[in-house]
XYZ file of C-alpha atoms in Angstrom:
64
model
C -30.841 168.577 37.436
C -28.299 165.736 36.327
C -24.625 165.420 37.193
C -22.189 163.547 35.681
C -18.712 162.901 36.784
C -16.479 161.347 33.739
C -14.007 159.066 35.798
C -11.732 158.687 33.299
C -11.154 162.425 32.749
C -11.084 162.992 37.044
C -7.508 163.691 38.124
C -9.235 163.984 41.737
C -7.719 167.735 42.473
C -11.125 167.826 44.811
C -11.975 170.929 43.965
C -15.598 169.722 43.671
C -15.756 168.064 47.569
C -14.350 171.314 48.889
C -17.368 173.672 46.742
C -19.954 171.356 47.559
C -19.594 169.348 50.219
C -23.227 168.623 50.436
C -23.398 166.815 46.625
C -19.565 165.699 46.336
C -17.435 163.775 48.065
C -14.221 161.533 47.132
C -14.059 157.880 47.050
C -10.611 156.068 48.585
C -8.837 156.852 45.795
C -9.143 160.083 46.139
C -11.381 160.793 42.701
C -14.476 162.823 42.936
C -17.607 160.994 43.480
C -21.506 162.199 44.046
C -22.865 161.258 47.865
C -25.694 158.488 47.265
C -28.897 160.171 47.068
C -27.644 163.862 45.857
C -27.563 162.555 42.193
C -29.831 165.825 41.297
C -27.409 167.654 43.194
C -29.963 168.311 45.999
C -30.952 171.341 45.703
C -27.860 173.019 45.836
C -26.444 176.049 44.468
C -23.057 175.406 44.766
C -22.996 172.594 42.031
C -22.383 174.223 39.033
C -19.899 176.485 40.875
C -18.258 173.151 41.716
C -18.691 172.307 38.194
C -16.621 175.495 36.875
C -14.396 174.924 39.617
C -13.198 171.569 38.538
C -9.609 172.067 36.596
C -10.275 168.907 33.729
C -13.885 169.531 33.287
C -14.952 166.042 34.549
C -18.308 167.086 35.857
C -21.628 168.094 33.557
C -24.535 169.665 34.738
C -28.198 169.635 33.109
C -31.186 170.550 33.570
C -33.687 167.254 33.146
């Protein structure tokens, strides 16, 4: 798995942080970010929840 977060589309409503706390986090300016290390999303079946959750679409998921 590979996630992608396009910054410039992020409007940092954190909706991804709160689904997945374990893969997500947000940086000081509040924008959604991926925690070092969980780039593959770690295992996780929240992240493409988080993914659907997110209200501007900023964050892809695919399989690698």
């Amino acid at each position: 798995m590979h996630i992608d977060i396009d910054t410039g589309v992020c409007i940092g409503a954190g909706q991804c942080a709160l689904t997945a706390p374990g893969v997500f986090t947000q940086n000081d300016d509040g924008f959604g970010e991926l925690l070092p290390g969980r780039e593959d999303g770690a295992g996780s079946a929240l992240v493409r929840e988080a993914a659907r959750a997110c209200p501007v679409s900023a964050i892809s998921v695919r399989e690698d």
